[in-house]
Amino acid sequence: MSDHCDFLVIGAGVAGAAAAAEMAATGSTIMLEMEERPGYHSSGRSAALYTPNYGPAVVRAIVAASTVFYRDPPLGFASQALLTPRQALSFVSTGAEHRIDEFIAMAPAETPLEEISPARACEMAPLLRREAVARAILDPHVMDMDANAIHQGFLKQFKSRGGRLATDQRVLGLERTAGNWRVTTASGATFTAPVLINAAGAWADEIGQLAGLPPIGLQPKRRTAIVIAGDPALAPITMPAVDDGETESYVKPDAGRLMASLGDATPSPACDAQPEDLDMAMIVDWLERKTHLNVRRIEHSWAGLRSFVRDDCPVVGLDENTSGFFWLAGQGGYGIMLAAALGRITHQLILQGQLSADLGDRGIAESLLAPRRCRLGIA
Ligand SMILES: Cc1cc2nc3c(=O)[nH]c(=O)nc-3n(C[C@H](O)[C@H](O)[C@H](O)COP(=O)(O)OP(=O)(O)OC[C@H]3O[C@@H](n4cnc5c(N)ncnc54)[C@H](O)[C@@H]3O)c2cc1C
């Protein structure tokens, strides 16, 4: 006996949860997760930053569409604000001053960046060594994002709409038979549905392979983060996130402590990513070269995977090689920000086969997200 529903979602990260919540409003939906709880992989390991000036144009447009939801979520979605002011300060050292002009030029008119003097940068972020800062900009639009509340909000919405989450269900087999996808899991259970949504994060190409589909060329990349003691004099809790414009290394206040990352992107197989000693040592080295911090102890560390296709844009759409197989993958370093709007986009593409006018007006086109672009070598 198999469980039958209208929509099956593989993966209960933030992407799967947001899409499943949307689909559950229309039909019976089951979400399968291989771990014992949702959020064990990338969605539970983010930096929880809302950075609307980050990524390719279509990513920024989808983030802007998500912002409408995160600023004013439906009643009962979360008990606290999902976005709170933070700001971000990017600095470059002598020799890389031109990077600041590039950042300013890339920022859309709605979220402009503001150049500030090196002295002002060191005043706002007292931890910075003055000699490390040749030029600096402030991004006033960056916010702290409550990534856990966002993920839990989508899971709650999903359940309240009658959706069912099945954990400890690692998908091992996929077969298209009699107009349905038949999914078998490691526990021996089977599930069937005419429409399958592949939101398996770093494993999305492996799920495609189980369905006999050509890969989209997804590359998971490992990023490592550490947490160290806070220092109210050098890094007040209201300090902006501080980002090295040359290397993407960053440090930011994090619940009374400081979180730092090299901004590394090391190619990795899909796996339970773990922090490596060398990467942690390099974060400490960066902190001690560019700031006045003296790192005595790493209190906590983790690594997570950010998964990209070649053009760094998400892959969202029905596969052209079969029926009812929907890709929701490749969210890279933007997946929490993107989730709300990608959930809506998933619903619209599955149910209407096209995007609503408000999304089109933002410059979001189905062709920019379609899986076929990956096979044509465009992404
Ligand atoms: C260090 C770091 C910092 C980041 N910072 C930010 C940030 O500041 N802002 C931002 O917006 N984004 C950030 N991101 C990116 C963001 O975390 C991801 O884009 C997002 O979490 C991806 O969500 P997902 O649901 O696709 O993936 P995941 O959360 O990995 O979910 C996929 C799920 O699929 C399940 N699964 C896989 N295979 C199977 C199978 N065979 N059967 C059943 N289940 C399966 C997995 O167990 C997993 O739970 C960061 C990521 C990292 C690593």
XYZ file of C-alpha atoms and ligand atoms in Angstrom:
432
model
C 0.000 0.000 0.000
C 1.366 3.422 -0.852
C 0.406 6.861 0.424
C -1.143 8.904 -2.378
C -1.373 12.711 -2.537
C -1.547 15.536 -5.098
C 1.957 16.924 -4.460
C 5.062 15.227 -3.065
C 7.932 17.442 -1.916
C 11.402 15.959 -1.370
C 13.396 17.925 1.216
C 12.122 19.855 4.251
C 14.673 22.676 4.197
C 13.401 26.219 3.875
C 12.841 25.824 0.111
C 10.776 22.646 0.437
C 8.841 24.002 3.426
C 7.877 27.270 1.673
C 6.812 25.455 -1.515
C 4.967 22.745 0.413
C 3.040 25.406 2.390
C 1.894 26.984 -0.899
C 0.946 23.653 -2.497
C -0.948 22.486 0.606
C -3.359 25.402 0.106
C -4.416 23.783 -3.187
C -4.165 20.008 -2.723
C -3.020 17.189 -0.470
C 0.736 17.484 0.062
C 3.337 15.217 1.697
C 6.892 16.422 2.372
C 9.598 13.755 2.701
C 12.769 14.440 4.686
C 15.663 12.014 5.066
C 16.816 13.380 8.438
C 14.936 13.014 11.716
C 14.103 16.747 11.697
C 13.813 19.523 9.104
C 16.621 22.092 8.903
C 19.561 19.781 9.647
C 21.434 20.776 6.460
C 21.896 24.200 4.759
C 18.743 25.837 6.127
C 19.961 25.395 9.702
C 23.496 26.600 8.949
C 23.088 30.014 7.313
C 24.481 33.387 8.355
C 20.881 34.647 8.613
C 21.593 37.872 6.757
C 19.186 39.659 4.442
C 21.369 41.221 1.738
C 19.235 42.618 -1.114
C 22.310 43.897 -2.996
C 23.859 40.435 -3.332
C 23.771 38.122 -6.352
C 22.641 38.287 -9.994
C 19.801 40.606 -11.074
C 17.083 37.933 -11.046
C 18.119 36.818 -7.548
C 17.829 40.418 -6.325
C 14.395 40.704 -7.966
C 13.157 37.510 -6.258
C 14.599 38.674 -2.929
C 12.696 41.950 -3.337
C 9.492 39.957 -3.961
C 10.140 37.874 -0.808
C 10.707 40.998 1.252
C 7.050 41.957 0.925
C 6.205 38.672 2.724
C 8.957 38.836 5.348
C 8.151 42.419 6.312
C 4.471 41.647 6.763
C 3.917 37.884 7.137
C 0.396 36.474 7.561
C -1.064 36.522 11.077
C 0.292 33.630 13.176
C 3.290 32.955 10.898
C 5.810 34.076 13.548
C 5.636 35.698 16.961
C 8.556 38.074 16.322
C 9.818 40.309 13.491
C 11.518 38.290 10.741
C 13.784 41.155 9.630
C 15.536 43.579 11.985
C 17.912 46.424 11.058
C 21.630 45.609 10.887
C 23.367 47.459 7.962
C 26.589 46.223 6.371
C 29.883 47.983 5.923
C 32.255 46.846 3.168
C 35.857 47.964 3.170
C 38.836 47.491 0.852
C 42.547 48.026 1.430
C 44.969 50.089 -0.658
C 45.215 48.736 -4.191
C 41.607 47.529 -4.358
C 39.862 50.920 -4.209
C 38.190 50.322 -7.609
C 36.054 47.548 -6.052
C 34.027 50.210 -4.231
C 33.065 51.851 -7.551
C 31.998 48.429 -8.845
C 29.798 47.767 -5.789
C 28.151 51.191 -6.079
C 27.505 50.712 -9.809
C 25.926 47.256 -9.285
C 23.434 48.334 -6.606
C 19.899 48.829 -7.966
C 18.345 52.307 -7.670
C 15.927 51.124 -4.924
C 18.748 49.937 -2.635
C 21.661 52.338 -3.211
C 24.978 52.087 -1.359
C 26.569 55.026 0.366
C 30.327 55.719 0.414
C 31.653 56.611 3.863
C 35.109 57.842 4.882
C 37.615 55.369 6.376
C 37.436 57.337 9.644
C 33.635 56.974 9.746
C 33.955 53.254 8.950
C 36.293 52.759 11.933
C 33.936 54.776 14.137
C 30.969 52.571 13.170
C 33.056 49.382 13.467
C 35.756 50.108 16.080
C 37.260 46.647 15.600
C 38.611 47.623 12.156
C 42.316 48.445 11.890
C 42.524 51.927 10.334
C 45.339 50.842 7.971
C 43.115 48.077 6.545
C 40.576 50.584 5.235
C 41.353 52.578 2.084
C 37.713 53.045 1.032
C 34.393 51.920 2.501
C 30.677 51.798 1.736
C 27.623 51.351 3.870
C 24.653 49.230 2.793
C 21.788 50.483 4.972
C 19.397 47.864 3.537
C 21.058 44.792 5.071
C 19.052 43.216 7.898
C 19.346 40.375 10.357
C 16.945 37.648 9.335
C 15.375 35.207 11.790
C 16.109 32.181 9.603
C 14.741 29.700 12.131
C 11.470 31.617 12.589
C 11.082 31.794 8.793
C 11.621 28.048 8.392
C 9.350 27.174 11.341
C 6.716 29.611 10.037
C 6.524 27.800 6.695
C 6.395 24.395 8.430
C 3.576 25.616 10.683
C 1.670 27.060 7.720
C 2.137 23.761 5.843
C 0.726 21.703 8.731
C -2.170 24.114 9.346
C -3.206 23.614 5.703
C -3.362 19.840 6.179
C 0.151 19.052 4.895
C 2.006 16.011 6.264
C 5.721 15.938 7.041
C 7.338 12.482 6.986
C 10.849 12.462 8.485
C 13.432 9.641 8.402
C 12.325 9.003 4.804
C 15.372 9.008 2.587
C 14.200 8.789 -1.031
C 15.994 5.925 -2.781
C 13.831 5.224 -5.847
C 11.664 7.173 -8.277
C 9.523 5.769 -11.030
C 6.904 7.328 -13.325
C 4.032 4.927 -13.638
C 0.363 5.369 -14.651
C 0.565 9.180 -14.477
C 2.153 9.232 -11.021
C 5.596 9.429 -9.470
C 6.133 6.399 -7.264
C 8.680 7.149 -4.569
C 10.323 4.509 -2.404
C 12.257 5.389 0.722
C 14.917 3.708 2.859
C 12.276 2.809 5.467
C 10.474 0.692 2.854
C 7.540 3.117 2.541
C 6.113 4.147 -0.838
C 4.379 7.376 -1.807
C 2.678 8.351 -5.062
C 1.656 11.681 -6.591
C 1.251 13.100 -10.105
C 3.567 16.006 -9.225
C 6.931 15.763 -7.488
C 8.868 18.814 -6.239
C 12.603 18.244 -5.934
C 13.761 20.519 -3.088
C 16.604 18.256 -1.970
C 19.208 21.046 -1.643
C 22.732 19.784 -2.398
C 21.241 16.389 -3.366
C 18.890 17.757 -6.061
C 20.909 16.320 -8.971
C 20.956 12.918 -7.238
C 17.143 13.020 -7.057
C 17.033 13.956 -10.764
C 19.257 10.982 -11.518
C 16.890 8.638 -9.653
C 14.190 9.865 -12.049
C 16.474 9.189 -15.039
C 16.919 12.898 -15.831
C 20.067 14.626 -17.081
C 21.835 16.678 -14.388
C 21.397 20.442 -14.037
C 25.091 20.662 -13.112
C 24.535 21.551 -9.458
C 27.760 22.214 -7.514
C 27.564 22.296 -3.714
C 30.195 24.593 -2.157
C 31.258 24.437 1.476
C 31.316 27.563 3.635
C 32.665 27.601 7.193
C 31.676 29.856 10.091
C 32.928 30.365 13.633
C 31.496 32.043 16.724
C 33.815 33.847 19.149
C 33.304 35.922 22.282
C 31.829 39.389 21.785
C 33.750 42.539 22.659
C 31.353 45.444 23.396
C 34.116 48.059 23.024
C 35.425 46.860 19.659
C 32.181 45.436 18.319
C 29.054 46.986 19.880
C 25.933 44.884 19.363
C 24.526 47.553 17.036
C 27.629 47.416 14.792
C 26.930 46.756 11.090
C 28.054 43.468 9.592
C 31.629 44.097 8.392
C 32.631 42.641 5.070
C 36.034 42.556 3.354
C 35.260 43.657 -0.211
C 38.353 41.898 -1.550
C 37.816 38.426 -0.108
C 34.141 38.246 1.010
C 35.318 37.451 4.568
C 32.944 38.911 7.132
C 32.261 39.345 10.828
C 28.986 40.347 12.462
C 27.408 40.641 15.897
C 25.454 37.504 16.731
C 23.395 37.337 19.951
C 26.092 38.955 22.121
C 28.896 37.121 20.343
C 30.601 37.518 16.974
C 30.126 35.283 13.974
C 32.835 35.267 11.299
C 33.413 33.492 8.000
C 36.025 33.562 5.280
C 33.277 33.643 2.691
C 34.814 30.414 1.366
C 33.199 28.427 -1.442
C 35.035 25.113 -1.645
C 33.522 22.581 -4.094
C 32.182 19.583 -2.177
C 30.070 16.509 -2.784
C 26.590 16.598 -1.229
C 27.252 15.591 2.390
C 26.932 16.522 6.053
C 29.520 19.317 5.735
C 31.939 19.761 8.638
C 34.313 22.656 9.400
C 37.961 22.005 8.558
C 40.796 23.149 10.852
C 42.578 25.019 8.053
C 39.483 27.054 7.160
C 38.944 27.988 10.821
C 42.610 28.984 11.178
C 42.269 31.177 8.087
C 39.216 32.957 9.539
C 41.169 33.702 12.718
C 44.147 34.909 10.648
C 41.883 37.264 8.653
C 40.297 38.620 11.851
C 43.671 39.278 13.449
C 45.108 40.971 10.324
C 42.157 43.243 9.558
C 40.739 43.905 13.033
C 41.963 44.549 16.582
C 40.329 41.331 17.810
C 42.534 38.822 19.561
C 40.860 35.436 19.145
C 41.533 33.295 22.218
C 38.949 30.596 21.690
C 36.496 29.462 19.019
C 33.283 28.841 20.934
C 31.418 27.157 18.137
C 31.960 26.345 14.464
C 30.031 24.834 11.602
C 30.091 24.371 7.858
C 27.264 24.207 5.372
C 26.723 23.780 1.647
C 25.603 26.492 -0.745
C 24.622 24.879 -4.062
C 24.928 26.659 -7.393
C 24.496 26.071 -11.117
C 26.775 27.937 -13.496
C 24.887 31.241 -13.657
C 24.341 31.380 -9.850
C 20.567 31.664 -10.367
C 18.059 29.215 -8.876
C 16.615 26.367 -10.961
C 12.840 26.476 -10.657
C 10.475 24.854 -13.126
C 9.065 21.674 -14.607
C 11.568 19.401 -16.299
C 11.015 19.346 -20.058
C 12.069 15.685 -20.347
C 9.244 14.141 -18.348
C 5.894 14.914 -16.705
C 5.276 16.319 -13.261
C 8.905 16.649 -12.122
C 9.520 20.127 -10.712
C 13.006 21.435 -9.830
C 13.441 23.802 -6.874
C 17.211 23.907 -6.475
C 20.370 25.990 -6.768
C 19.498 28.685 -4.203
C 23.208 29.235 -3.510
C 23.868 31.707 -0.704
C 20.428 33.315 -0.957
C 17.989 30.501 -0.132
C 16.442 31.904 3.054
C 15.877 35.289 1.398
C 14.442 33.641 -1.727
C 12.178 31.068 -0.065
C 8.924 33.055 0.251
C 8.823 34.193 -3.379
C 10.139 30.865 -4.744
C 7.282 29.119 -2.905
C 4.818 31.373 -4.742
C 6.653 30.889 -8.046
C 6.510 27.098 -7.608
C 2.752 27.243 -7.028
C 2.158 29.499 -10.047
C 4.312 27.475 -12.458
C 2.738 24.158 -11.424
C -0.859 25.391 -11.353
C -0.968 28.120 -14.021
C 2.139 27.390 -16.096
C 3.153 31.062 -15.911
C 4.146 33.796 -13.494
C 1.828 36.537 -12.242
C 2.164 40.080 -13.620
C 3.629 41.504 -10.389
C 6.562 39.068 -10.610
C 6.992 39.774 -14.339
C 7.072 43.502 -13.585
C 10.028 42.881 -11.310
C 11.940 41.283 -14.214
C 11.410 37.681 -13.066
C 10.877 35.486 -16.139
C 10.222 31.741 -16.255
C 13.066 31.330 -18.806
C 15.657 32.766 -16.368
C 14.833 30.012 -13.874
C 13.966 27.094 -16.177
C 15.943 23.838 -15.806
C 16.354 23.633 -19.597
C 18.793 26.590 -19.528
C 21.192 24.380 -17.522
C 21.145 21.676 -20.207
C 21.630 24.235 -23.009
C 24.867 25.327 -21.366
C 23.454 28.792 -20.581
C 23.698 28.135 -16.833
C 27.487 29.267 5.885
C 26.242 29.633 5.099
C 25.757 30.919 5.154
C 24.588 31.260 4.480
N 24.082 32.516 4.653
C 22.889 32.843 4.085
C 22.313 34.095 4.336
O 22.858 34.922 5.094
N 21.116 34.392 3.732
C 20.473 33.493 2.918
O 19.399 33.810 2.406
N 21.025 32.288 2.660
C 22.211 31.936 3.230
N 22.758 30.709 2.992
C 22.131 29.828 1.981
C 20.917 29.090 2.509
O 21.208 28.498 3.753
C 20.520 28.012 1.480
O 20.399 28.580 0.192
C 19.179 27.369 1.833
O 19.194 26.907 3.160
C 18.897 26.216 0.896
O 17.694 25.613 1.333
P 17.238 24.210 0.788
O 15.924 23.923 1.424
O 17.343 24.197 -0.690
O 18.379 23.192 1.281
P 18.494 22.327 2.615
O 18.229 23.115 3.818
O 19.812 21.623 2.550
O 17.314 21.294 2.485
C 17.343 20.188 1.608
C 16.755 19.018 2.367
O 16.619 17.905 1.485
C 16.822 16.732 2.247
N 17.135 15.635 1.349
C 18.224 15.521 0.518
N 18.189 14.334 -0.134
C 17.074 13.687 0.270
C 16.511 12.414 -0.036
N 17.096 11.560 -0.897
N 15.356 12.048 0.575
C 14.734 12.908 1.452
N 15.246 14.112 1.800
C 16.386 14.506 1.209
C 17.990 17.115 3.146
O 18.072 16.287 4.294
C 17.665 18.568 3.494
O 16.990 18.685 4.723
C 23.919 30.304 3.668
C 24.411 29.012 3.603
C 25.553 28.666 4.315
C 26.040 27.250 4.254
